[in-house]
Amino acid sequence: MDTRADLSPAMHQRHCWECMRRRLVCDFERPTCNKCRSAGVACPGYDEKKPLRWLAPGKVTSRARKRRFPPGTDCSSTVSSEGTANTEYAPQTSVGSELLRIPNPGRELKSETCTMVEAVWYFNDYVYPDFCAMHELAPNPYLGQFPLDALHQMPISICHTLVYLALGHRIHRVYPGDHGRSLARLRPSLYQHRGLALRSLTELMGNLSNQMTIDLAIGSILLFLIVDARQLPSVDWQHHFAAAMELIKLRGGLASLAHSSEYLKPLILHLLILGVMANTTTPPSQHISPTSQLELIDIMTELYGDGIYPILLCPPYLLMDVIKINNLRFQTTYSPMTETTRATAHEILEHIEAFSPEDWTGTNPDAREDWLLLGRMYKSSVALYCISSLQSLSILPSSKCYTAMRTVHGTRLYTLLPKVIRRPRIKHFTIWPLVVAGMQAVDTSFNVRRIVDEQLSELSKIMGCPTPMLASVVSHRFWTSGQTGWDECFDKAYVFVT
C-alpha cells in the first residue's frame, strides 16, 4: 500500500534559509515564518537556491565549511554564500595588506592579479625608499619605482618573480621570533611563486620564435637570477647565468645586445656585476668564464660608467682591478705560473695602491664624506682581495711585506665599516667589504670577529635578505677550521652581491 498520500503536506515543505542556518524547526508560514518575525530578522524565504546578500567588509555573519580552491582561483568575493569564511572580527583589507601586514590566519588567498599588484605596491613603498637616498649622491638612472601601469605588459614569469622578491624582503624584515606562525604561512607562498616563475620561464623558453620573444626570455631569466641569488644560498644562480648567456649569444653577444636593447641594459650590467663579484668568492676552477676575461673590461667600462649602480658603489678604477685579479686567478688554474704572472700581480697591486679616494667624489658637496668613505672602504677591500687570493694560489709570496700590507688594510677596513653602515645613503653597499673583512678576521681578535658578525646581522635586516647571514655562516666556519687561505674560506661558489 502506498503511504505517501497520508503524509502531512507540511512535511514536504522546505525550511526557510534562516531557520536552517540557526538550526531551528521552521513553522513554514508565508510569506515570512514566525520564527524570523519573532527574532526580528528578515526571513530569506523558501526558494531552492539560497538568496545572496551584499555585506559590508568585516560584517560577515554566517560561516560555511571552507572549500579548497585550485591555485589561481579568486575566492575573495564580498558576496555572502555557502563558501564564505567567518571573518566577523577580521580587519578590513586593502591593497598591499597581504605583504605589508602579518596575514590573518582566517583569510582566504586573493587572486594572482591582486597579489602581483600588492607586490608592486610593496616594492614601491617599502623596498625602493631604502635606496632612494642614493639620488643624493648623484642622480641614478638605474633607480626608480616600478610603474604599476606596466604590470599588465610584463611576462607572467616576471610578475611571479616580483612577488617572490617582495615576499622574501617582507620575511627577512621581520625580526627573528616575531610572528612565527605568520611567517610559516608566508614561506610556502614564497616558494610557490618561485616555482610558478620557473614554470613560466620554461614555457617562455619553449617559444623563442623571434627577437622580441628572445629578449623577453632574457629579461625574465636575468630578473629571476638576480632575485634568486639574493634569496637562496644555493648554486642554482650559476645555471640561470649559463642559460642567460646562451640566449645572449643568439642575440649577437653582450655588446651587441646592450647596444640594441636599451631596456635590457640595467639587467645586463647587473648580470656582469654579479658574475664578476661572485668570481671573487668562488674557487677559480668554478669561475663563470665570461666574467673572468679581460675582454670584459671594455663593455664594463661603458656600461658601469661612473660607478653608481644600485647594487655596487665600487669605484670603476678598482672594479677593473677586480676583473684583472679574477682573470689572473682563472688563468693560473689552467696554465703554468710564470714570472710574467707574478709581475702582473705586482702591477695590479701597485695600481690599487695608487688609487686616490679624494679623486672619486660626486658633484654634490654635501655627499663628499660618503664618497670618501666608499672610496677608502673599497680600496682596502680590493687590496685585501688581491693579496689574499693571489697568495692562496702562490702567485704572491707570504712575505712580511705583504703581511704588513694586509694588517694595515684590514685595520683600516674594520674602522671604516661601522661608519659606512651608519650612513643612510651608502649603508646597503657594505656586503662584499664585510665578506672580505670576515676572511681577514681569521688573524684577529675575538672582539673584531664579533663586530663583523654583528654588522652582517644588522645588514641582513637592513637589506631584507639572508645573504649577509650566509656570509656570517661562512666566516664562522672558516674561523674555526684552522685554515688561513682565501680559497679555503670560499671553497665553493658563493655570490655576495644583492
PDB file of N, CA and C in Angstrom, residues 424-497:
ATOM      1  N   PRO A 424      72.884  56.576   5.888  1.00  0.00           N
ATOM      2  CA  PRO A 424      71.701  56.103   5.151  1.00  0.00           C
ATOM      3  C   PRO A 424      71.910  55.967   3.648  1.00  0.00           C
ATOM      4  N   ARG A 425      72.745  56.832   3.068  1.00  0.00           N
ATOM      5  CA  ARG A 425      72.888  56.822   1.613  1.00  0.00           C
ATOM      6  C   ARG A 425      73.769  55.685   1.109  1.00  0.00           C
ATOM      7  N   ILE A 426      74.591  55.108   1.965  1.00  0.00           N
ATOM      8  CA  ILE A 426      75.557  54.112   1.483  1.00  0.00           C
ATOM      9  C   ILE A 426      75.582  52.834   2.313  1.00  0.00           C
ATOM     10  N   LYS A 427      74.702  52.700   3.299  1.00  0.00           N
ATOM     11  CA  LYS A 427      74.772  51.560   4.224  1.00  0.00           C
ATOM     12  C   LYS A 427      74.499  50.221   3.550  1.00  0.00           C
ATOM     13  N   HIS A 428      73.791  50.240   2.396  1.00  0.00           N
ATOM     14  CA  HIS A 428      73.451  48.979   1.726  1.00  0.00           C
ATOM     15  C   HIS A 428      74.635  48.349   0.989  1.00  0.00           C
ATOM     16  N   PHE A 429      75.763  49.049   0.903  1.00  0.00           N
ATOM     17  CA  PHE A 429      76.821  48.614  -0.007  1.00  0.00           C
ATOM     18  C   PHE A 429      78.051  48.084   0.712  1.00  0.00           C
ATOM     19  N   THR A 430      77.815  47.524   1.900  1.00  0.00           N
ATOM     20  CA  THR A 430      78.938  47.002   2.692  1.00  0.00           C
ATOM     21  C   THR A 430      79.034  45.481   2.639  1.00  0.00           C
ATOM     22  N   ILE A 431      78.153  44.818   1.903  1.00  0.00           N
ATOM     23  CA  ILE A 431      78.120  43.355   1.964  1.00  0.00           C
ATOM     24  C   ILE A 431      79.444  42.736   1.518  1.00  0.00           C
ATOM     25  N   TRP A 432      79.960  43.116   0.328  1.00  0.00           N
ATOM     26  CA  TRP A 432      81.207  42.496  -0.129  1.00  0.00           C
ATOM     27  C   TRP A 432      82.396  42.912   0.741  1.00  0.00           C
ATOM     28  N   PRO A 433      82.550  44.205   1.105  1.00  0.00           N
ATOM     29  CA  PRO A 433      83.629  44.550   2.040  1.00  0.00           C
ATOM     30  C   PRO A 433      83.530  43.805   3.372  1.00  0.00           C
ATOM     31  N   LEU A 434      82.311  43.572   3.874  1.00  0.00           N
ATOM     32  CA  LEU A 434      82.167  42.812   5.118  1.00  0.00           C
ATOM     33  C   LEU A 434      82.601  41.356   4.935  1.00  0.00           C
ATOM     34  N   VAL A 435      82.334  40.787   3.759  1.00  0.00           N
ATOM     35  CA  VAL A 435      82.784  39.424   3.462  1.00  0.00           C
ATOM     36  C   VAL A 435      84.309  39.365   3.480  1.00  0.00           C
ATOM     37  N   VAL A 436      84.950  40.357   2.860  1.00  0.00           N
ATOM     38  CA  VAL A 436      86.418  40.425   2.862  1.00  0.00           C
ATOM     39  C   VAL A 436      86.930  40.587   4.296  1.00  0.00           C
ATOM     40  N   ALA A 437      86.257  41.446   5.073  1.00  0.00           N
ATOM     41  CA  ALA A 437      86.659  41.658   6.467  1.00  0.00           C
ATOM     42  C   ALA A 437      86.512  40.369   7.270  1.00  0.00           C
ATOM     43  N   GLY A 438      85.470  39.591   6.973  1.00  0.00           N
ATOM     44  CA  GLY A 438      85.285  38.322   7.670  1.00  0.00           C
ATOM     45  C   GLY A 438      86.419  37.358   7.399  1.00  0.00           C
ATOM     46  N   MET A 439      86.890  37.317   6.157  1.00  0.00           N
ATOM     47  CA  MET A 439      88.013  36.441   5.823  1.00  0.00           C
ATOM     48  C   MET A 439      89.289  36.931   6.522  1.00  0.00           C
ATOM     49  N   GLN A 440      89.528  38.229   6.497  1.00  0.00           N
ATOM     50  CA  GLN A 440      90.727  38.799   7.101  1.00  0.00           C
ATOM     51  C   GLN A 440      90.713  38.608   8.625  1.00  0.00           C
ATOM     52  N   ALA A 441      89.505  38.540   9.228  1.00  0.00           N
ATOM     53  CA  ALA A 441      89.388  38.445  10.687  1.00  0.00           C
ATOM     54  C   ALA A 441      89.882  37.118  11.235  1.00  0.00           C
ATOM     55  N   VAL A 442      90.256  36.176  10.379  1.00  0.00           N
ATOM     56  CA  VAL A 442      90.801  34.912  10.862  1.00  0.00           C
ATOM     57  C   VAL A 442      92.082  35.142  11.652  1.00  0.00           C
ATOM     58  N   ASP A 443      92.777  36.256  11.389  1.00  0.00           N
ATOM     59  CA  ASP A 443      94.042  36.559  12.074  1.00  0.00           C
ATOM     60  C   ASP A 443      93.870  37.587  13.185  1.00  0.00           C
ATOM     61  N   THR A 444      92.608  37.925  13.542  1.00  0.00           N
ATOM     62  CA  THR A 444      92.393  38.990  14.524  1.00  0.00           C
ATOM     63  C   THR A 444      91.771  38.442  15.801  1.00  0.00           C
ATOM     64  N   SER A 445      91.415  39.370  16.688  1.00  0.00           N
ATOM     65  CA  SER A 445      90.879  39.003  17.992  1.00  0.00           C
ATOM     66  C   SER A 445      89.400  38.628  17.912  1.00  0.00           C
ATOM     67  N   PHE A 446      88.921  38.041  18.996  1.00  0.00           N
ATOM     68  CA  PHE A 446      87.506  37.679  19.081  1.00  0.00           C
ATOM     69  C   PHE A 446      86.623  38.920  18.975  1.00  0.00           C
ATOM     70  N   ASN A 447      87.070  40.033  19.537  1.00  0.00           N
ATOM     71  CA  ASN A 447      86.272  41.259  19.527  1.00  0.00           C
ATOM     72  C   ASN A 447      86.037  41.759  18.102  1.00  0.00           C
ATOM     73  N   VAL A 448      87.059  41.700  17.245  1.00  0.00           N
ATOM     74  CA  VAL A 448      86.917  42.132  15.850  1.00  0.00           C
ATOM     75  C   VAL A 448      85.938  41.207  15.126  1.00  0.00           C
ATOM     76  N   ARG A 449      86.062  39.911  15.367  1.00  0.00           N
ATOM     77  CA  ARG A 449      85.146  38.961  14.730  1.00  0.00           C
ATOM     78  C   ARG A 449      83.700  39.232  15.158  1.00  0.00           C
ATOM     79  N   ARG A 450      83.512  39.550  16.435  1.00  0.00           N
ATOM     80  CA  ARG A 450      82.163  39.829  16.930  1.00  0.00           C
ATOM     81  C   ARG A 450      81.573  41.064  16.244  1.00  0.00           C
ATOM     82  N   ILE A 451      82.394  42.082  16.030  1.00  0.00           N
ATOM     83  CA  ILE A 451      81.917  43.305  15.369  1.00  0.00           C
ATOM     84  C   ILE A 451      81.495  43.000  13.928  1.00  0.00           C
ATOM     85  N   VAL A 452      82.323  42.233  13.220  1.00  0.00           N
ATOM     86  CA  VAL A 452      81.983  41.850  11.840  1.00  0.00           C
ATOM     87  C   VAL A 452      80.681  41.053  11.822  1.00  0.00           C
ATOM     88  N   ASP A 453      80.537  40.142  12.767  1.00  0.00           N
ATOM     89  CA  ASP A 453      79.344  39.299  12.836  1.00  0.00           C
ATOM     90  C   ASP A 453      78.096  40.145  13.106  1.00  0.00           C
ATOM     91  N   GLU A 454      78.191  41.104  14.019  1.00  0.00           N
ATOM     92  CA  GLU A 454      77.055  41.969  14.341  1.00  0.00           C
ATOM     93  C   GLU A 454      76.659  42.837  13.147  1.00  0.00           C
ATOM     94  N   GLN A 455      77.660  43.321  12.415  1.00  0.00           N
ATOM     95  CA  GLN A 455      77.363  44.162  11.250  1.00  0.00           C
ATOM     96  C   GLN A 455      76.684  43.360  10.140  1.00  0.00           C
ATOM     97  N   LEU A 456      77.094  42.111   9.959  1.00  0.00           N
ATOM     98  CA  LEU A 456      76.430  41.259   8.963  1.00  0.00           C
ATOM     99  C   LEU A 456      74.979  40.995   9.362  1.00  0.00           C
ATOM    100  N   SER A 457      74.735  40.758  10.643  1.00  0.00           N
ATOM    101  CA  SER A 457      73.374  40.528  11.118  1.00  0.00           C
ATOM    102  C   SER A 457      72.512  41.767  10.918  1.00  0.00           C
ATOM    103  N   GLU A 458      73.044  42.927  11.224  1.00  0.00           N
ATOM    104  CA  GLU A 458      72.305  44.177  11.038  1.00  0.00           C
ATOM    105  C   GLU A 458      72.039  44.440   9.566  1.00  0.00           C
ATOM    106  N   LEU A 459      73.004  44.133   8.716  1.00  0.00           N
ATOM    107  CA  LEU A 459      72.844  44.359   7.276  1.00  0.00           C
ATOM    108  C   LEU A 459      71.755  43.459   6.699  1.00  0.00           C
ATOM    109  N   SER A 460      71.615  42.247   7.234  1.00  0.00           N
ATOM    110  CA  SER A 460      70.572  41.353   6.763  1.00  0.00           C
ATOM    111  C   SER A 460      69.193  41.957   7.002  1.00  0.00           C
ATOM    112  N   LYS A 461      69.008  42.611   8.147  1.00  0.00           N
ATOM    113  CA  LYS A 461      67.736  43.264   8.442  1.00  0.00           C
ATOM    114  C   LYS A 461      67.538  44.493   7.559  1.00  0.00           C
ATOM    115  N   ILE A 462      68.601  45.257   7.361  1.00  0.00           N
ATOM    116  CA  ILE A 462      68.511  46.462   6.540  1.00  0.00           C
ATOM    117  C   ILE A 462      68.124  46.121   5.110  1.00  0.00           C
ATOM    118  N   MET A 463      68.741  45.079   4.574  1.00  0.00           N
ATOM    119  CA  MET A 463      68.546  44.724   3.172  1.00  0.00           C
ATOM    120  C   MET A 463      67.339  43.828   2.948  1.00  0.00           C
ATOM    121  N   GLY A 464      66.832  43.206   3.999  1.00  0.00           N
ATOM    122  CA  GLY A 464      65.690  42.327   3.847  1.00  0.00           C
ATOM    123  C   GLY A 464      66.000  41.079   3.036  1.00  0.00           C
ATOM    124  N   CYS A 465      67.173  40.485   3.277  1.00  0.00           N
ATOM    125  CA  CYS A 465      67.543  39.254   2.567  1.00  0.00           C
ATOM    126  C   CYS A 465      68.529  38.454   3.420  1.00  0.00           C
ATOM    127  N   PRO A 466      68.667  37.141   3.165  1.00  0.00           N
ATOM    128  CA  PRO A 466      69.505  36.287   4.009  1.00  0.00           C
ATOM    129  C   PRO A 466      70.982  36.256   3.629  1.00  0.00           C
ATOM    130  N   THR A 467      71.366  36.925   2.542  1.00  0.00           N
ATOM    131  CA  THR A 467      72.745  36.822   2.047  1.00  0.00           C
ATOM    132  C   THR A 467      73.790  37.192   3.094  1.00  0.00           C
ATOM    133  N   PRO A 468      73.633  38.312   3.846  1.00  0.00           N
ATOM    134  CA  PRO A 468      74.646  38.614   4.868  1.00  0.00           C
ATOM    135  C   PRO A 468      74.757  37.531   5.936  1.00  0.00           C
ATOM    136  N   MET A 469      73.648  36.861   6.251  1.00  0.00           N
ATOM    137  CA  MET A 469      73.717  35.797   7.252  1.00  0.00           C
ATOM    138  C   MET A 469      74.477  34.590   6.706  1.00  0.00           C
ATOM    139  N   LEU A 470      74.365  34.344   5.405  1.00  0.00           N
ATOM    140  CA  LEU A 470      75.175  33.289   4.786  1.00  0.00           C
ATOM    141  C   LEU A 470      76.652  33.637   4.910  1.00  0.00           C
ATOM    142  N   ALA A 471      76.994  34.911   4.690  1.00  0.00           N
ATOM    143  CA  ALA A 471      78.387  35.343   4.849  1.00  0.00           C
ATOM    144  C   ALA A 471      78.868  35.120   6.274  1.00  0.00           C
ATOM    145  N   SER A 472      77.979  35.340   7.242  1.00  0.00           N
ATOM    146  CA  SER A 472      78.335  35.112   8.638  1.00  0.00           C
ATOM    147  C   SER A 472      78.619  33.630   8.896  1.00  0.00           C
ATOM    148  N   VAL A 473      77.793  32.762   8.334  1.00  0.00           N
ATOM    149  CA  VAL A 473      77.992  31.314   8.492  1.00  0.00           C
ATOM    150  C   VAL A 473      79.329  30.888   7.887  1.00  0.00           C
ATOM    151  N   VAL A 474      79.628  31.402   6.681  1.00  0.00           N
ATOM    152  CA  VAL A 474      80.891  31.067   6.014  1.00  0.00           C
ATOM    153  C   VAL A 474      82.075  31.536   6.854  1.00  0.00           C
ATOM    154  N   SER A 475      81.982  32.749   7.414  1.00  0.00           N
ATOM    155  CA  SER A 475      83.075  33.291   8.238  1.00  0.00           C
ATOM    156  C   SER A 475      83.298  32.446   9.482  1.00  0.00           C
ATOM    157  N   HIS A 476      82.225  32.096  10.167  1.00  0.00           N
ATOM    158  CA  HIS A 476      82.351  31.288  11.394  1.00  0.00           C
ATOM    159  C   HIS A 476      82.992  29.939  11.096  1.00  0.00           C
ATOM    160  N   ARG A 477      82.574  29.318  10.014  1.00  0.00           N
ATOM    161  CA  ARG A 477      83.153  28.024   9.650  1.00  0.00           C
ATOM    162  C   ARG A 477      84.645  28.167   9.387  1.00  0.00           C
ATOM    163  N   PHE A 478      85.023  29.250   8.707  1.00  0.00           N
ATOM    164  CA  PHE A 478      86.427  29.474   8.375  1.00  0.00           C
ATOM    165  C   PHE A 478      87.249  29.758   9.632  1.00  0.00           C
ATOM    166  N   TRP A 479      86.712  30.565  10.544  1.00  0.00           N
ATOM    167  CA  TRP A 479      87.452  30.926  11.750  1.00  0.00           C
ATOM    168  C   TRP A 479      87.782  29.700  12.606  1.00  0.00           C
ATOM    169  N   THR A 480      86.925  28.706  12.563  1.00  0.00           N
ATOM    170  CA  THR A 480      87.141  27.512  13.406  1.00  0.00           C
ATOM    171  C   THR A 480      87.798  26.360  12.651  1.00  0.00           C
ATOM    172  N   SER A 481      88.132  26.591  11.382  1.00  0.00           N
ATOM    173  CA  SER A 481      88.671  25.497  10.558  1.00  0.00           C
ATOM    174  C   SER A 481      90.168  25.288  10.751  1.00  0.00           C
ATOM    175  N   GLY A 482      90.866  26.284  11.250  1.00  0.00           N
ATOM    176  CA  GLY A 482      92.319  26.209  11.352  1.00  0.00           C
ATOM    177  C   GLY A 482      93.034  26.564  10.065  1.00  0.00           C
ATOM    178  N   GLN A 483      92.262  26.894   9.005  1.00  0.00           N
ATOM    179  CA  GLN A 483      92.839  27.291   7.719  1.00  0.00           C
ATOM    180  C   GLN A 483      92.984  28.813   7.659  1.00  0.00           C
ATOM    181  N   THR A 484      93.786  29.298   6.710  1.00  0.00           N
ATOM    182  CA  THR A 484      94.011  30.750   6.617  1.00  0.00           C
ATOM    183  C   THR A 484      93.933  31.286   5.192  1.00  0.00           C
ATOM    184  N   GLY A 485      93.796  30.414   4.182  1.00  0.00           N
ATOM    185  CA  GLY A 485      93.840  30.857   2.791  1.00  0.00           C
ATOM    186  C   GLY A 485      92.492  31.301   2.250  1.00  0.00           C
ATOM    187  N   TRP A 486      92.533  32.201   1.263  1.00  0.00           N
ATOM    188  CA  TRP A 486      91.319  32.734   0.647  1.00  0.00           C
ATOM    189  C   TRP A 486      90.460  31.618   0.049  1.00  0.00           C
ATOM    190  N   ASP A 487      91.064  30.741  -0.724  1.00  0.00           N
ATOM    191  CA  ASP A 487      90.301  29.681  -1.376  1.00  0.00           C
ATOM    192  C   ASP A 487      89.891  28.570  -0.414  1.00  0.00           C
ATOM    193  N   GLU A 488      90.431  28.569   0.787  1.00  0.00           N
ATOM    194  CA  GLU A 488      89.956  27.648   1.823  1.00  0.00           C
ATOM    195  C   GLU A 488      88.723  28.222   2.518  1.00  0.00           C
ATOM    196  N   CYS A 489      88.626  29.547   2.540  1.00  0.00           N
ATOM    197  CA  CYS A 489      87.441  30.199   3.088  1.00  0.00           C
ATOM    198  C   CYS A 489      86.255  30.041   2.130  1.00  0.00           C
ATOM    199  N   PHE A 490      86.499  30.339   0.854  1.00  0.00           N
ATOM    200  CA  PHE A 490      85.450  30.275  -0.166  1.00  0.00           C
ATOM    201  C   PHE A 490      85.706  29.038  -1.036  1.00  0.00           C
ATOM    202  N   ASP A 491      85.345  27.886  -0.464  1.00  0.00           N
ATOM    203  CA  ASP A 491      85.682  26.617  -1.087  1.00  0.00           C
ATOM    204  C   ASP A 491      84.661  26.157  -2.117  1.00  0.00           C
ATOM    205  N   LYS A 492      83.589  26.934  -2.299  1.00  0.00           N
ATOM    206  CA  LYS A 492      82.615  26.651  -3.369  1.00  0.00           C
ATOM    207  C   LYS A 492      82.033  27.982  -3.845  1.00  0.00           C
ATOM    208  N   ALA A 493      81.170  27.918  -4.822  1.00  0.00           N
ATOM    209  CA  ALA A 493      80.669  29.149  -5.436  1.00  0.00           C
ATOM    210  C   ALA A 493      79.697  29.888  -4.517  1.00  0.00           C
ATOM    211  N   TYR A 494      80.067  31.108  -4.139  1.00  0.00           N
ATOM    212  CA  TYR A 494      79.201  31.995  -3.355  1.00  0.00           C
ATOM    213  C   TYR A 494      79.019  33.295  -4.119  1.00  0.00           C
ATOM    214  N   VAL A 495      77.860  33.905  -3.936  1.00  0.00           N
ATOM    215  CA  VAL A 495      77.643  35.233  -4.501  1.00  0.00           C
ATOM    216  C   VAL A 495      77.164  36.146  -3.372  1.00  0.00           C
ATOM    217  N   PHE A 496      77.909  37.220  -3.129  1.00  0.00           N
ATOM    218  CA  PHE A 496      77.591  38.167  -2.063  1.00  0.00           C
ATOM    219  C   PHE A 496      77.348  39.556  -2.648  1.00  0.00           C
ATOM    220  N   VAL A 497      76.485  39.610  -3.634  1.00  0.00           N
ATOM    221  CA  VAL A 497      76.038  40.882  -4.211  1.00  0.00           C
ATOM    222  C   VAL A 497      74.533  40.800  -4.300  1.00  0.00           C
TER     223      VAL A 497
END
